[in-house]
């Protein structure tokens, strides 16, 4: 089967994230660069600062230096040092700067880019789209032809409309699947750009542009141009709010921060130092002295080394030091024992103090959530103490720790590989962590971040300091297991950090009960063998992660091999409110979806495009609104974002769950700011459009305010994003897709594409119909000035629903594409990302209702949804979704495979024919090993001997690249097999549909049953009927019924009636004498003939509980449950009577059931027979917990349930209290008890026995929902009142301790 069947073609990533190329750099040459510096060490964080000073002195000493003009901007864009840093980063592939969206901005103004494939970077980066020569006359910077006559849309040619693509990253936007769209074409669309797996081995890389159907590109380009012209001629552009279109791409492209300059200059000069004098830079003699002093310190502090010694190991990365066996080391032999106090870890920091504060406490939260970052801060703090302060207890160890860095040759060999993406991600994470620590930890614990610990006013450590420390932690830290709990913690362990990682080496690192870390061998090591240990987690370590951490990869088959892909949206659910907005914005940009409505609103409000809002509403606004009282202002201006990057009121309401829809949020926000109605909401064609005001000009006074300038730049980005969404999104309007030049055959091919199978009207995309609606809103904004949504728009809500499902799939670290196919987590998340509205609704189990996306994940449903189909992370959604998901993953693998600049043969030639998959120890059969371990002590297991590939870091990078290619090809075969099996799968959406049919049928049955039961449960039953022959008196006589005539009438007694009242009403109606009333009363009494026909109604089943319920109308309803009732049936009857929504019924059932279960556990303390006015005898049953100050309310609910007149409540309560006094005893102590904000209830204590008092209080707490944990405190209060002379120790008891001190 040719893999081309699976190759889902993509036009490109929505956001162009590429390796930044140096303009004057020569193309990368494998032969020229293999022998360069592969790695080097940075022994001090101060090196960066020192090298920066050297570089600045070199510039100042240069000819033509103008201090007044160039000094202030040296490290900023345009400055000589900034340019040098940019060039250094580009040459090493260390910059991942987001470029503009894949639409050439000048085309919006009628300037059409010429069709061409974007050039790859000068360093020959493999993940840039293929190169191409520019025709004469093209603009050197943009690659466009300038033609002033092409302003008319009719003059636009198909070839001229092809979007310009440059430096596209084959790994996607920010190492994600971002922007990879499912194919519209099939095998016949293109033949030149597709290769079967078998042919990929020795073929040259093909550009992703080649594999995109030409008709698809033309149609997308046409849509882009149409929307571009629409934007430039629209209302927003006419206000002057839009910058010139030739500036858009520049503002959309990410710029290198000036904060990156010191590091990039520092690594250049650090590498140059090694290149100029390798021997002096490494200084082996000094290194040996440091390790000698460290060993003395180690032994003096109680550490032991058994059968191993530090030795120089050829080929080992870093400082080449490792542990070598000096004697035979047997399996499970402890060759290292390290006191925990000698490690840098959360354990050792617990007793460490800085500026009179406990360091362990200051770092506790970071150790729990970001252990590498916490360890880096601790390391840096102690290193600075040792070198710039009073010294550190870990001094000898700290002086051996050097930051390992990859040389330019290695980085260039990594270009285009997953390892390069991991390296870039490490850099990005380090920068983000450093910034977070500066703005959080360093503000709370300034002494911990001081550049000179112990001194004030020295400032905090820098971003570069932290990157230096984090690099050491990543290379040297190991996970240690606690013997007591089995929990793990990260630590820098002296000498253990020199042991090489090998996945099959085994071994244990355990913190024992004596507070020492014991390191045991996982296999037999002969004298002279290098020691190794498995440092990774149970899931293994990928080649890329191994290379980026330890600068080597392990020969042989890597069972933990894979490439980790990022999917936008995977971390939205767990983010904070503000972070959610940022992630939604990023998700929409990366996946070529339209800009957020609230973001458009933010920019428009900043530029004053809507003036002061609706003038009539402003005149009627409240003078003392809630927003004004909270300091946010009132009226129209208060609806603006809270600060330049703040949230709008509507966003806050929706993200915090205070509003479910945009309409509800807008109405609530209007009331919050004091407006009587919602301004500028749901404007349609028949309504008056709002007036747009001219945006401040840049040249006007105040027009260059940074807030205004940022708003202009944002609008430029959003305009470009809107155009890209129209071009690249698979949800364009039908009118936009009209392509008169496409042949019918081409359209037929695209229509019959596999991506439109089984009911899919359009190719799938992440946003679906919601994205189409958001695109319409963005276009209306730019074209007509229609105000965009100020809260979460429909696309935001849809993506939030998807992110909630993705959270069930697994952690983003589990999104792995392996040789045997995608991991469960990756395939699940891809399925969700491509799920359409129908599938998402089915998986949520909520049908057409608006979901509560901020609730618990579907796998942990609330009681309202407990009967819904739970979302399974392991099962496919639907046939079309599964096919689309597999093709999207195939697209990711295909793009990377087609982007490599070398073949496998060429890689093997670089490695001198040594295949990294073949070279190595025989693979270990894990199952066999486990079986053997049950029978033997594993003494025969050998320590691996081939621990790393040969040739240093550069060739290790080539080996990783080779294995990566093979892995992706194997993954493609796996995806082919998975697609072939689709038709035999069972799908969640089908199961959900079947369940929904079943639920609908059950609901219909329940409703019918409820109608039948209504008469029985909620209508009073007839207790007596008495037929009376009446002689017509003068009162009420008529022609039809003259005086003296006889007729029959019936007296009826129902539940809740009074027999005497019924008799008197009957007598009054029929003009009977007063003496006849008593006759009627006697005839209606129990035991008379009038009751014979209704004996079955005389006694209902025993009442279990009468549960009060606050119903939607705002009143109270009493949920009556009797012995033998079906709880669900009663709930449906109750819901129909009190207009309770259907989706609330499951929750009502759960809450009532909880009350019933709790009540059943309480003993009956009193039964009082009550003769009702209707003649029935009903029993008032009082259980423990009911007999307190709220007894009248309990009796009231009982009267409602048993249909006893409410005017008898006082009489019944009085009798009940008398009986309680007689049977239990009088009230000895009473006092009010209640939770904050709730009505207090007086507890009544009728005994002085402490055990009985505790039982009474416990029942009281359960009945009144105070929690059983409140019982001891209330009991202490009651006992103190029972014995006023007692001393009260009002505290919870401490745990009892055994003699040995154990709890």
PDB file of C-alpha atoms in Angstrom, residues 1079-1223:
ATOM      1  CA  UNK A1079     -76.069  13.889  61.466  1.00  0.00           C
ATOM      2  CA  UNK A1080     -73.847  14.459  58.447  1.00  0.00           C
ATOM      3  CA  UNK A1081     -70.708  14.591  60.605  1.00  0.00           C
ATOM      4  CA  UNK A1082     -71.570  11.286  62.195  1.00  0.00           C
ATOM      5  CA  UNK A1083     -72.300   9.676  58.835  1.00  0.00           C
ATOM      6  CA  UNK A1084     -68.907  10.754  57.438  1.00  0.00           C
ATOM      7  CA  UNK A1085     -66.809   9.385  60.289  1.00  0.00           C
ATOM      8  CA  UNK A1086     -64.377   6.464  59.836  1.00  0.00           C
ATOM      9  CA  UNK A1087     -66.127   3.083  60.102  1.00  0.00           C
ATOM     10  CA  UNK A1088     -69.360   4.306  58.529  1.00  0.00           C
ATOM     11  CA  UNK A1089     -70.852   3.200  55.238  1.00  0.00           C
ATOM     12  CA  UNK A1090     -69.654   6.395  53.556  1.00  0.00           C
ATOM     13  CA  UNK A1091     -66.084   5.164  53.841  1.00  0.00           C
ATOM     14  CA  UNK A1092     -66.475   1.590  52.687  1.00  0.00           C
ATOM     15  CA  UNK A1093     -65.885   2.330  49.011  1.00  0.00           C
ATOM     16  CA  UNK A1094     -62.655   4.215  49.816  1.00  0.00           C
ATOM     17  CA  UNK A1095     -60.956   2.007  52.357  1.00  0.00           C
ATOM     18  CA  UNK A1096     -57.876   1.690  50.079  1.00  0.00           C
ATOM     19  CA  UNK A1097     -57.326   5.439  50.459  1.00  0.00           C
ATOM     20  CA  UNK A1098     -57.633   5.480  54.217  1.00  0.00           C
ATOM     21  CA  UNK A1099     -53.968   4.781  54.878  1.00  0.00           C
ATOM     22  CA  UNK A1100     -51.041   5.706  52.652  1.00  0.00           C
ATOM     23  CA  UNK A1101     -47.648   3.950  52.955  1.00  0.00           C
ATOM     24  CA  UNK A1102     -45.491   5.209  55.789  1.00  0.00           C
ATOM     25  CA  UNK A1103     -43.787   8.547  55.217  1.00  0.00           C
ATOM     26  CA  UNK A1104     -40.004   8.201  54.960  1.00  0.00           C
ATOM     27  CA  UNK A1105     -39.140  11.866  54.536  1.00  0.00           C
ATOM     28  CA  UNK A1106     -40.593  15.188  53.535  1.00  0.00           C
ATOM     29  CA  UNK A1107     -37.646  17.000  51.972  1.00  0.00           C
ATOM     30  CA  UNK A1108     -37.947  20.761  51.440  1.00  0.00           C
ATOM     31  CA  UNK A1109     -36.859  21.919  47.955  1.00  0.00           C
ATOM     32  CA  UNK A1110     -36.367  25.475  46.737  1.00  0.00           C
ATOM     33  CA  UNK A1111     -37.993  25.320  43.302  1.00  0.00           C
ATOM     34  CA  UNK A1112     -37.217  27.450  40.201  1.00  0.00           C
ATOM     35  CA  UNK A1113     -40.217  29.721  40.820  1.00  0.00           C
ATOM     36  CA  UNK A1114     -38.570  30.879  44.047  1.00  0.00           C
ATOM     37  CA  UNK A1115     -40.867  29.135  46.491  1.00  0.00           C
ATOM     38  CA  UNK A1116     -40.683  25.936  48.503  1.00  0.00           C
ATOM     39  CA  UNK A1117     -41.879  22.530  47.454  1.00  0.00           C
ATOM     40  CA  UNK A1118     -41.987  19.443  49.639  1.00  0.00           C
ATOM     41  CA  UNK A1119     -40.579  16.304  48.076  1.00  0.00           C
ATOM     42  CA  UNK A1120     -42.645  13.489  49.653  1.00  0.00           C
ATOM     43  CA  UNK A1121     -41.133  10.029  49.679  1.00  0.00           C
ATOM     44  CA  UNK A1122     -42.953   7.022  51.153  1.00  0.00           C
ATOM     45  CA  UNK A1123     -42.127   3.389  51.714  1.00  0.00           C
ATOM     46  CA  UNK A1124     -42.174   1.484  48.424  1.00  0.00           C
ATOM     47  CA  UNK A1125     -41.914   4.564  46.193  1.00  0.00           C
ATOM     48  CA  UNK A1126     -39.683   4.726  43.108  1.00  0.00           C
ATOM     49  CA  UNK A1127     -37.471   7.748  43.708  1.00  0.00           C
ATOM     50  CA  UNK A1128     -37.108   8.537  40.000  1.00  0.00           C
ATOM     51  CA  UNK A1129     -40.872   8.361  39.430  1.00  0.00           C
ATOM     52  CA  UNK A1130     -41.516  10.713  42.323  1.00  0.00           C
ATOM     53  CA  UNK A1131     -38.820  13.089  41.054  1.00  0.00           C
ATOM     54  CA  UNK A1132     -40.446  13.335  37.630  1.00  0.00           C
ATOM     55  CA  UNK A1133     -43.858  13.967  39.186  1.00  0.00           C
ATOM     56  CA  UNK A1134     -42.347  16.640  41.436  1.00  0.00           C
ATOM     57  CA  UNK A1135     -40.461  18.213  38.494  1.00  0.00           C
ATOM     58  CA  UNK A1136     -43.624  18.391  36.395  1.00  0.00           C
ATOM     59  CA  UNK A1137     -45.523  20.038  39.234  1.00  0.00           C
ATOM     60  CA  UNK A1138     -42.861  22.646  40.015  1.00  0.00           C
ATOM     61  CA  UNK A1139     -41.424  23.317  36.506  1.00  0.00           C
ATOM     62  CA  UNK A1140     -38.006  21.843  37.293  1.00  0.00           C
ATOM     63  CA  UNK A1141     -35.880  21.594  34.067  1.00  0.00           C
ATOM     64  CA  UNK A1142     -35.229  18.052  32.879  1.00  0.00           C
ATOM     65  CA  UNK A1143     -31.434  18.372  33.069  1.00  0.00           C
ATOM     66  CA  UNK A1144     -31.782  19.222  36.778  1.00  0.00           C
ATOM     67  CA  UNK A1145     -33.751  16.089  37.625  1.00  0.00           C
ATOM     68  CA  UNK A1146     -30.701  13.774  38.061  1.00  0.00           C
ATOM     69  CA  UNK A1147     -29.186  16.263  40.498  1.00  0.00           C
ATOM     70  CA  UNK A1148     -32.482  16.528  42.378  1.00  0.00           C
ATOM     71  CA  UNK A1149     -32.622  12.725  42.672  1.00  0.00           C
ATOM     72  CA  UNK A1150     -29.043  12.571  43.960  1.00  0.00           C
ATOM     73  CA  UNK A1151     -29.611  15.279  46.584  1.00  0.00           C
ATOM     74  CA  UNK A1152     -32.869  13.781  47.849  1.00  0.00           C
ATOM     75  CA  UNK A1153     -31.314  10.323  47.960  1.00  0.00           C
ATOM     76  CA  UNK A1154     -28.469  11.703  50.065  1.00  0.00           C
ATOM     77  CA  UNK A1155     -31.004  13.039  52.556  1.00  0.00           C
ATOM     78  CA  UNK A1156     -32.910   9.747  52.621  1.00  0.00           C
ATOM     79  CA  UNK A1157     -29.746   7.720  53.258  1.00  0.00           C
ATOM     80  CA  UNK A1158     -28.660  10.015  56.077  1.00  0.00           C
ATOM     81  CA  UNK A1159     -32.113  10.066  57.649  1.00  0.00           C
ATOM     82  CA  UNK A1160     -32.425   6.296  57.597  1.00  0.00           C
ATOM     83  CA  UNK A1161     -29.354   6.015  59.828  1.00  0.00           C
ATOM     84  CA  UNK A1162     -30.936   8.085  62.614  1.00  0.00           C
ATOM     85  CA  UNK A1163     -32.991   6.376  65.291  1.00  0.00           C
ATOM     86  CA  UNK A1164     -36.685   7.176  65.813  1.00  0.00           C
ATOM     87  CA  UNK A1165     -36.993   9.063  69.097  1.00  0.00           C
ATOM     88  CA  UNK A1166     -40.767   9.618  69.117  1.00  0.00           C
ATOM     89  CA  UNK A1167     -43.947   8.519  67.342  1.00  0.00           C
ATOM     90  CA  UNK A1168     -47.079  10.617  67.851  1.00  0.00           C
ATOM     91  CA  UNK A1169     -50.419   9.394  66.450  1.00  0.00           C
ATOM     92  CA  UNK A1170     -52.422  12.345  65.134  1.00  0.00           C
ATOM     93  CA  UNK A1171     -56.120  12.247  64.259  1.00  0.00           C
ATOM     94  CA  UNK A1172     -56.606  14.518  61.305  1.00  0.00           C
ATOM     95  CA  UNK A1173     -59.792  16.595  60.818  1.00  0.00           C
ATOM     96  CA  UNK A1174     -60.630  14.369  57.843  1.00  0.00           C
ATOM     97  CA  UNK A1175     -60.851  11.358  60.166  1.00  0.00           C
ATOM     98  CA  UNK A1176     -57.565   9.672  59.321  1.00  0.00           C
ATOM     99  CA  UNK A1177     -55.050   8.642  61.942  1.00  0.00           C
ATOM    100  CA  UNK A1178     -51.523   9.525  60.777  1.00  0.00           C
ATOM    101  CA  UNK A1179     -48.276   9.078  62.676  1.00  0.00           C
ATOM    102  CA  UNK A1180     -45.742  11.851  63.236  1.00  0.00           C
ATOM    103  CA  UNK A1181     -42.351  10.150  63.313  1.00  0.00           C
ATOM    104  CA  UNK A1182     -39.521  12.185  64.827  1.00  0.00           C
ATOM    105  CA  UNK A1183     -35.981  10.908  64.296  1.00  0.00           C
ATOM    106  CA  UNK A1184     -32.858  11.945  66.133  1.00  0.00           C
ATOM    107  CA  UNK A1185     -31.902  15.370  64.769  1.00  0.00           C
ATOM    108  CA  UNK A1186     -35.496  16.572  64.228  1.00  0.00           C
ATOM    109  CA  UNK A1187     -36.331  17.352  67.882  1.00  0.00           C
ATOM    110  CA  UNK A1188     -34.563  20.686  68.210  1.00  0.00           C
ATOM    111  CA  UNK A1189     -35.457  24.351  67.850  1.00  0.00           C
ATOM    112  CA  UNK A1190     -36.687  23.966  64.289  1.00  0.00           C
ATOM    113  CA  UNK A1191     -39.240  21.294  65.236  1.00  0.00           C
ATOM    114  CA  UNK A1192     -42.106  23.578  64.094  1.00  0.00           C
ATOM    115  CA  UNK A1193     -40.601  23.708  60.584  1.00  0.00           C
ATOM    116  CA  UNK A1194     -40.270  19.924  60.576  1.00  0.00           C
ATOM    117  CA  UNK A1195     -43.899  19.541  61.647  1.00  0.00           C
ATOM    118  CA  UNK A1196     -44.960  22.027  58.980  1.00  0.00           C
ATOM    119  CA  UNK A1197     -43.360  19.890  56.247  1.00  0.00           C
ATOM    120  CA  UNK A1198     -44.962  16.813  57.774  1.00  0.00           C
ATOM    121  CA  UNK A1199     -48.382  18.493  57.677  1.00  0.00           C
ATOM    122  CA  UNK A1200     -47.915  19.358  54.009  1.00  0.00           C
ATOM    123  CA  UNK A1201     -46.897  15.792  53.210  1.00  0.00           C
ATOM    124  CA  UNK A1202     -49.762  14.192  55.180  1.00  0.00           C
ATOM    125  CA  UNK A1203     -52.304  16.889  54.235  1.00  0.00           C
ATOM    126  CA  UNK A1204     -53.010  17.920  57.791  1.00  0.00           C
ATOM    127  CA  UNK A1205     -54.256  21.524  58.092  1.00  0.00           C
ATOM    128  CA  UNK A1206     -51.437  23.939  58.801  1.00  0.00           C
ATOM    129  CA  UNK A1207     -53.430  25.659  61.553  1.00  0.00           C
ATOM    130  CA  UNK A1208     -52.856  22.560  63.661  1.00  0.00           C
ATOM    131  CA  UNK A1209     -49.019  22.923  63.635  1.00  0.00           C
ATOM    132  CA  UNK A1210     -48.828  24.678  67.006  1.00  0.00           C
ATOM    133  CA  UNK A1211     -51.034  22.099  68.686  1.00  0.00           C
ATOM    134  CA  UNK A1212     -49.028  19.186  67.253  1.00  0.00           C
ATOM    135  CA  UNK A1213     -45.680  20.752  68.249  1.00  0.00           C
ATOM    136  CA  UNK A1214     -46.912  21.309  71.781  1.00  0.00           C
ATOM    137  CA  UNK A1215     -47.972  17.681  72.135  1.00  0.00           C
ATOM    138  CA  UNK A1216     -44.705  16.469  70.617  1.00  0.00           C
ATOM    139  CA  UNK A1217     -42.606  18.501  73.058  1.00  0.00           C
ATOM    140  CA  UNK A1218     -44.635  17.218  75.998  1.00  0.00           C
ATOM    141  CA  UNK A1219     -44.080  13.650  74.873  1.00  0.00           C
ATOM    142  CA  UNK A1220     -40.335  14.297  74.365  1.00  0.00           C
ATOM    143  CA  UNK A1221     -40.097  15.663  77.896  1.00  0.00           C
ATOM    144  CA  UNK A1222     -41.850  12.575  79.197  1.00  0.00           C
ATOM    145  CA  UNK A1223     -39.968   9.923  77.208  1.00  0.00           C
TER     146      UNK A1223
END
